[in-house]
Amino acid sequence: MFDEATILRRLDEIAAQISNDYRDRELTVIAVLNGSLVFMSDLMRRIPLPLRLDCLSVVSYHGRAETTGEVIFKQIALPDVVDRHVLILDDILDSGHTLAAIREKLETAKPRSIRVCVLLQKKKERARPVDADYVGFEIEDEFVVGYGLDFMERYRNLPCIGVLRKELITSN
Ligand code: IMP
Ligand code: MG
């Protein structure tokens, strides 16, 4: 679907946009593990601003290709974001459950602002409405892997993003 060069070219554009939007502010990036790891590391090196990095880890998929809607936070304490300009980074916006829950949770920690950045956004009706402020690519409602995205913890190390063949999903 997207080769490495295409992804990196798009990251140049998003990083420029983020750098411009936050030029007078100190940014706190909150990366949602594990899917956003590769995206986060390529994106943050393109943002020449003072920034902090924290990570959040949630479980929302239970290893299968469909969502249950339940989002479990794996850490006891939230990152300290009081008065900070928070940018949540995630790999993909699908049903919206994950990002809606994370956004809601972080809002209780009293940041000054919150924005959301996703590498991919699926064109579909979401179970929970989430507005992503920065989107790498809009894609059809297909299950994709690579560049950090997994199916049952595999394929994260692919440098490109591709659609997982249907027979690989159902045979597992
Ligand atoms: P949501 O809560 O349904 O929006 O899903 C968010 C999470 O589900 C993402 O952070 C991914 O980890 C996972 N996910 C959703 N769609 C895909 C996909 O097409 N490929 C791989 N992971 C996905
Ligand atoms: Mg996943």
mmCIF file of C-alpha atoms and ligand atoms in Angstrom:
data_model
loop_
_atom_site.group_PDB
_atom_site.id
_atom_site.type_symbol
_atom_site.label_atom_id
_atom_site.label_comp_id
_atom_site.label_asym_id
_atom_site.label_seq_id
_atom_site.Cartn_x
_atom_site.Cartn_y
_atom_site.Cartn_z
ATOM 1 C CA MET A 1 0.000 0.000 0.000
ATOM 2 C CA PHE A 2 2.764 2.467 1.017
ATOM 3 C CA ASP A 3 6.487 1.884 0.549
ATOM 4 C CA GLU A 4 9.087 3.265 2.904
ATOM 5 C CA ALA A 5 9.984 6.280 0.758
ATOM 6 C CA THR A 6 6.316 7.291 0.462
ATOM 7 C CA ILE A 7 5.822 7.038 4.224
ATOM 8 C CA LEU A 8 8.933 9.096 4.973
ATOM 9 C CA ARG A 9 7.987 11.768 2.454
ATOM 10 C CA ARG A 10 4.613 12.126 4.146
ATOM 11 C CA LEU A 11 6.310 12.289 7.562
ATOM 12 C CA ASP A 12 8.377 15.241 6.313
ATOM 13 C CA GLU A 13 5.113 17.070 5.578
ATOM 14 C CA ILE A 14 3.380 16.238 8.873
ATOM 15 C CA ALA A 15 6.518 17.063 10.878
ATOM 16 C CA ALA A 16 6.752 20.444 9.154
ATOM 17 C CA GLN A 17 3.115 21.136 9.958
ATOM 18 C CA ILE A 18 3.546 20.112 13.632
ATOM 19 C CA SER A 19 6.778 22.104 13.945
ATOM 20 C CA ASN A 20 5.034 25.171 12.610
ATOM 21 C CA ASP A 21 1.944 24.749 14.806
ATOM 22 C CA TYR A 22 4.000 24.293 17.985
ATOM 23 C CA ARG A 23 6.849 26.689 17.187
ATOM 24 C CA ASP A 24 6.368 28.793 20.358
ATOM 25 C CA ARG A 25 5.400 25.961 22.688
ATOM 26 C CA GLU A 26 7.041 23.009 24.324
ATOM 27 C CA LEU A 27 5.493 19.830 23.066
ATOM 28 C CA THR A 28 4.860 16.639 25.033
ATOM 29 C CA VAL A 29 4.524 13.664 22.742
ATOM 30 C CA ILE A 30 2.603 10.706 24.162
ATOM 31 C CA ALA A 31 3.175 7.636 22.016
ATOM 32 C CA VAL A 32 0.730 4.765 22.218
ATOM 33 C CA LEU A 33 2.731 1.518 22.360
ATOM 34 C CA ASN A 34 3.511 -0.734 20.604
ATOM 35 C CA GLY A 35 2.047 0.174 17.234
ATOM 36 C CA SER A 36 3.290 3.766 17.086
ATOM 37 C CA LEU A 37 6.932 2.987 17.931
ATOM 38 C CA VAL A 38 8.323 3.056 14.400
ATOM 39 C CA PHE A 39 6.156 6.012 13.373
ATOM 40 C CA MET A 40 7.088 7.935 16.533
ATOM 41 C CA SER A 41 10.793 7.452 16.103
ATOM 42 C CA ASP A 42 10.793 8.586 12.467
ATOM 43 C CA LEU A 43 8.428 11.486 13.133
ATOM 44 C CA MET A 44 10.064 12.967 16.235
ATOM 45 C CA ARG A 45 13.459 13.143 14.540
ATOM 46 C CA ARG A 46 11.877 15.419 11.955
ATOM 47 C CA ILE A 47 10.593 17.899 14.580
ATOM 48 C CA PRO A 48 13.366 20.348 15.524
ATOM 49 C CA LEU A 49 11.624 21.682 18.651
ATOM 50 C CA PRO A 50 12.230 21.088 22.355
ATOM 51 C CA LEU A 51 9.981 18.171 23.186
ATOM 52 C CA ARG A 52 9.334 15.544 25.814
ATOM 53 C CA LEU A 53 8.392 11.977 25.155
ATOM 54 C CA ASP A 54 6.231 9.670 27.209
ATOM 55 C CA CYS A 55 4.602 6.391 26.297
ATOM 56 C CA LEU A 56 1.292 4.796 27.133
ATOM 57 C CA SER A 57 0.445 1.195 26.681
ATOM 58 C CA VAL A 58 -3.073 -0.084 26.267
ATOM 59 C CA VAL A 59 -4.703 -3.341 25.328
ATOM 60 C CA SER A 60 -7.692 -3.102 23.053
ATOM 61 C CA TYR A 61 -7.432 -5.963 20.626
ATOM 62 C CA HIS A 62 -6.912 -9.242 22.485
ATOM 63 C CA GLY A 63 -4.837 -10.597 19.613
ATOM 64 C CA ARG A 64 -7.558 -10.814 16.984
ATOM 65 C CA ALA A 65 -8.409 -8.659 14.024
ATOM 66 C CA GLU A 66 -11.520 -7.178 15.560
ATOM 67 C CA THR A 67 -11.968 -4.760 18.448
ATOM 68 C CA THR A 68 -13.889 -5.466 21.628
ATOM 69 C CA GLY A 69 -14.331 -1.829 22.614
ATOM 70 C CA GLU A 70 -12.700 -2.352 25.989
ATOM 71 C CA VAL A 71 -9.488 -0.386 26.558
ATOM 72 C CA ILE A 72 -7.222 -1.433 29.426
ATOM 73 C CA PHE A 73 -4.359 0.844 30.534
ATOM 74 C CA LYS A 74 -1.255 -1.151 31.355
ATOM 75 C CA GLN A 75 0.385 1.431 33.632
ATOM 76 C CA ILE A 76 -0.759 2.534 37.049
ATOM 77 C CA ALA A 77 0.404 6.157 36.783
ATOM 78 C CA LEU A 78 -0.304 8.482 33.882
ATOM 79 C CA PRO A 79 2.534 10.646 32.515
ATOM 80 C CA ASP A 80 2.727 14.087 34.126
ATOM 81 C CA VAL A 81 1.074 16.383 31.592
ATOM 82 C CA VAL A 82 -0.207 19.176 33.857
ATOM 83 C CA ASP A 83 -0.176 22.436 31.873
ATOM 84 C CA ARG A 84 1.556 20.774 28.919
ATOM 85 C CA HIS A 85 0.753 20.789 25.217
ATOM 86 C CA VAL A 86 0.119 17.122 24.538
ATOM 87 C CA LEU A 87 0.299 15.435 21.162
ATOM 88 C CA ILE A 88 -0.969 11.845 21.235
ATOM 89 C CA LEU A 89 0.613 9.648 18.566
ATOM 90 C CA ASP A 90 -0.963 6.407 17.439
ATOM 91 C CA ASP A 91 -0.481 4.119 14.497
ATOM 92 C CA ILE A 92 -4.052 3.902 13.263
ATOM 93 C CA LEU A 93 -7.514 5.269 13.928
ATOM 94 C CA ASP A 94 -9.989 2.450 13.433
ATOM 95 C CA SER A 95 -13.074 2.123 15.675
ATOM 96 C CA GLY A 96 -11.928 5.106 17.756
ATOM 97 C CA HIS A 97 -12.220 3.244 21.076
ATOM 98 C CA THR A 98 -8.507 3.441 21.876
ATOM 99 C CA LEU A 99 -7.933 7.105 21.126
ATOM 100 C CA ALA A 100 -11.209 8.207 22.703
ATOM 101 C CA ALA A 101 -10.301 6.388 25.931
ATOM 102 C CA ILE A 102 -6.729 7.729 25.947
ATOM 103 C CA ARG A 103 -7.833 11.263 25.261
ATOM 104 C CA GLU A 104 -10.452 11.097 28.007
ATOM 105 C CA LYS A 105 -7.941 9.684 30.472
ATOM 106 C CA LEU A 106 -5.274 12.287 29.681
ATOM 107 C CA GLU A 107 -7.778 15.096 30.008
ATOM 108 C CA THR A 108 -8.161 14.181 33.693
ATOM 109 C CA ALA A 109 -4.432 14.982 34.092
ATOM 110 C CA LYS A 110 -5.075 18.670 33.210
ATOM 111 C CA PRO A 111 -2.926 19.325 30.143
ATOM 112 C CA ARG A 112 -3.035 22.778 28.551
ATOM 113 C CA SER A 113 -3.995 21.308 25.176
ATOM 114 C CA ILE A 114 -4.420 17.920 23.511
ATOM 115 C CA ARG A 115 -4.092 17.044 19.848
ATOM 116 C CA VAL A 116 -4.059 13.696 18.110
ATOM 117 C CA CYS A 117 -1.751 12.520 15.333
ATOM 118 C CA VAL A 118 -2.186 9.191 13.552
ATOM 119 C CA LEU A 119 -0.242 7.660 10.724
ATOM 120 C CA LEU A 120 -3.324 5.995 9.239
ATOM 121 C CA GLN A 121 -7.034 6.707 9.443
ATOM 122 C CA LYS A 122 -9.604 4.237 8.173
ATOM 123 C CA LYS A 123 -12.534 5.581 6.178
ATOM 124 C CA LYS A 124 -15.445 4.180 8.144
ATOM 125 C CA GLU A 125 -18.057 5.034 10.699
ATOM 126 C CA ARG A 126 -16.464 4.981 14.148
ATOM 127 C CA ALA A 127 -17.885 3.454 17.311
ATOM 128 C CA ARG A 128 -16.581 6.529 19.151
ATOM 129 C CA PRO A 129 -15.989 9.883 17.464
ATOM 130 C CA VAL A 130 -12.341 10.971 17.473
ATOM 131 C CA ASP A 131 -10.927 13.908 15.561
ATOM 132 C CA ALA A 132 -7.344 13.399 14.490
ATOM 133 C CA ASP A 133 -5.586 16.741 14.010
ATOM 134 C CA TYR A 134 -2.779 15.254 11.908
ATOM 135 C CA VAL A 135 -3.308 12.269 9.604
ATOM 136 C CA GLY A 136 -0.624 10.584 7.521
ATOM 137 C CA PHE A 137 -2.839 8.656 5.128
ATOM 138 C CA GLU A 138 -6.537 7.906 4.823
ATOM 139 C CA ILE A 139 -7.135 4.263 3.911
ATOM 140 C CA GLU A 140 -10.072 2.007 3.134
ATOM 141 C CA ASP A 141 -11.446 -0.230 5.890
ATOM 142 C CA GLU A 142 -8.877 -3.019 5.468
ATOM 143 C CA PHE A 143 -6.550 -4.702 7.940
ATOM 144 C CA VAL A 144 -3.014 -3.454 7.365
ATOM 145 C CA VAL A 145 0.354 -4.450 8.818
ATOM 146 C CA GLY A 146 3.942 -3.249 8.795
ATOM 147 C CA TYR A 147 5.819 -0.121 9.878
ATOM 148 C CA GLY A 148 4.889 -0.871 13.507
ATOM 149 C CA LEU A 149 1.429 -2.303 12.865
ATOM 150 C CA ASP A 150 0.913 -5.937 13.756
ATOM 151 C CA PHE A 151 -1.368 -8.877 13.346
ATOM 152 C CA MET A 152 -1.017 -10.992 16.491
ATOM 153 C CA GLU A 153 2.329 -9.290 17.189
ATOM 154 C CA ARG A 154 3.798 -10.130 13.785
ATOM 155 C CA TYR A 155 4.865 -7.970 10.816
ATOM 156 C CA ARG A 156 5.767 -4.878 12.904
ATOM 157 C CA ASN A 157 9.269 -4.876 11.411
ATOM 158 C CA LEU A 158 8.181 -4.568 7.777
ATOM 159 C CA PRO A 159 9.502 -1.244 6.454
ATOM 160 C CA CYS A 160 6.385 -0.751 4.311
ATOM 161 C CA ILE A 161 2.622 -0.911 4.989
ATOM 162 C CA GLY A 162 0.518 -3.550 3.279
ATOM 163 C CA VAL A 163 -2.919 -5.147 3.414
ATOM 164 C CA LEU A 164 -2.924 -8.487 5.199
ATOM 165 C CA ARG A 165 -4.404 -11.196 2.980
ATOM 166 C CA LYS A 166 -7.817 -12.316 4.282
ATOM 167 C CA GLU A 167 -6.842 -16.005 4.397
ATOM 168 C CA LEU A 168 -4.021 -15.148 6.839
ATOM 169 C CA ILE A 169 -6.531 -13.564 9.222
ATOM 170 C CA THR A 170 -9.097 -16.363 9.158
ATOM 171 C CA SER A 171 -6.629 -19.278 9.287
ATOM 172 C CA ASN A 172 -5.195 -18.064 12.608
HETATM 173 P P1 IMP B 1 -9.383 1.365 17.548
HETATM 174 O O1 IMP B 1 -9.487 1.426 19.047
HETATM 175 O O2 IMP B 1 -10.373 0.406 16.941
HETATM 176 O O3 IMP B 1 -9.395 2.718 16.876
HETATM 177 O O4 IMP B 1 -8.035 0.647 17.188
HETATM 178 C C1 IMP B 1 -6.836 1.147 17.523
HETATM 179 C C2 IMP B 1 -5.786 0.066 17.612
HETATM 180 O O5 IMP B 1 -6.175 -1.163 16.984
HETATM 181 C C3 IMP B 1 -4.585 0.545 16.872
HETATM 182 O O6 IMP B 1 -3.732 1.287 17.717
HETATM 183 C C4 IMP B 1 -3.978 -0.746 16.383
HETATM 184 O O7 IMP B 1 -3.096 -1.274 17.360
HETATM 185 C C5 IMP B 1 -5.144 -1.690 16.197
HETATM 186 N N1 IMP B 1 -5.583 -1.735 14.785
HETATM 187 C C6 IMP B 1 -6.702 -1.237 14.240
HETATM 188 N N2 IMP B 1 -6.769 -1.459 12.917
HETATM 189 C C7 IMP B 1 -5.625 -2.099 12.607
HETATM 190 C C8 IMP B 1 -5.079 -2.598 11.356
HETATM 191 O O8 IMP B 1 -5.638 -2.477 10.268
HETATM 192 N N3 IMP B 1 -3.867 -3.201 11.462
HETATM 193 C C9 IMP B 1 -3.192 -3.357 12.633
HETATM 194 N N4 IMP B 1 -3.658 -2.898 13.800
HETATM 195 C C10 IMP B 1 -4.863 -2.284 13.790
HETATM 196 MG MG MG B 2 -2.042 -3.831 17.564
#
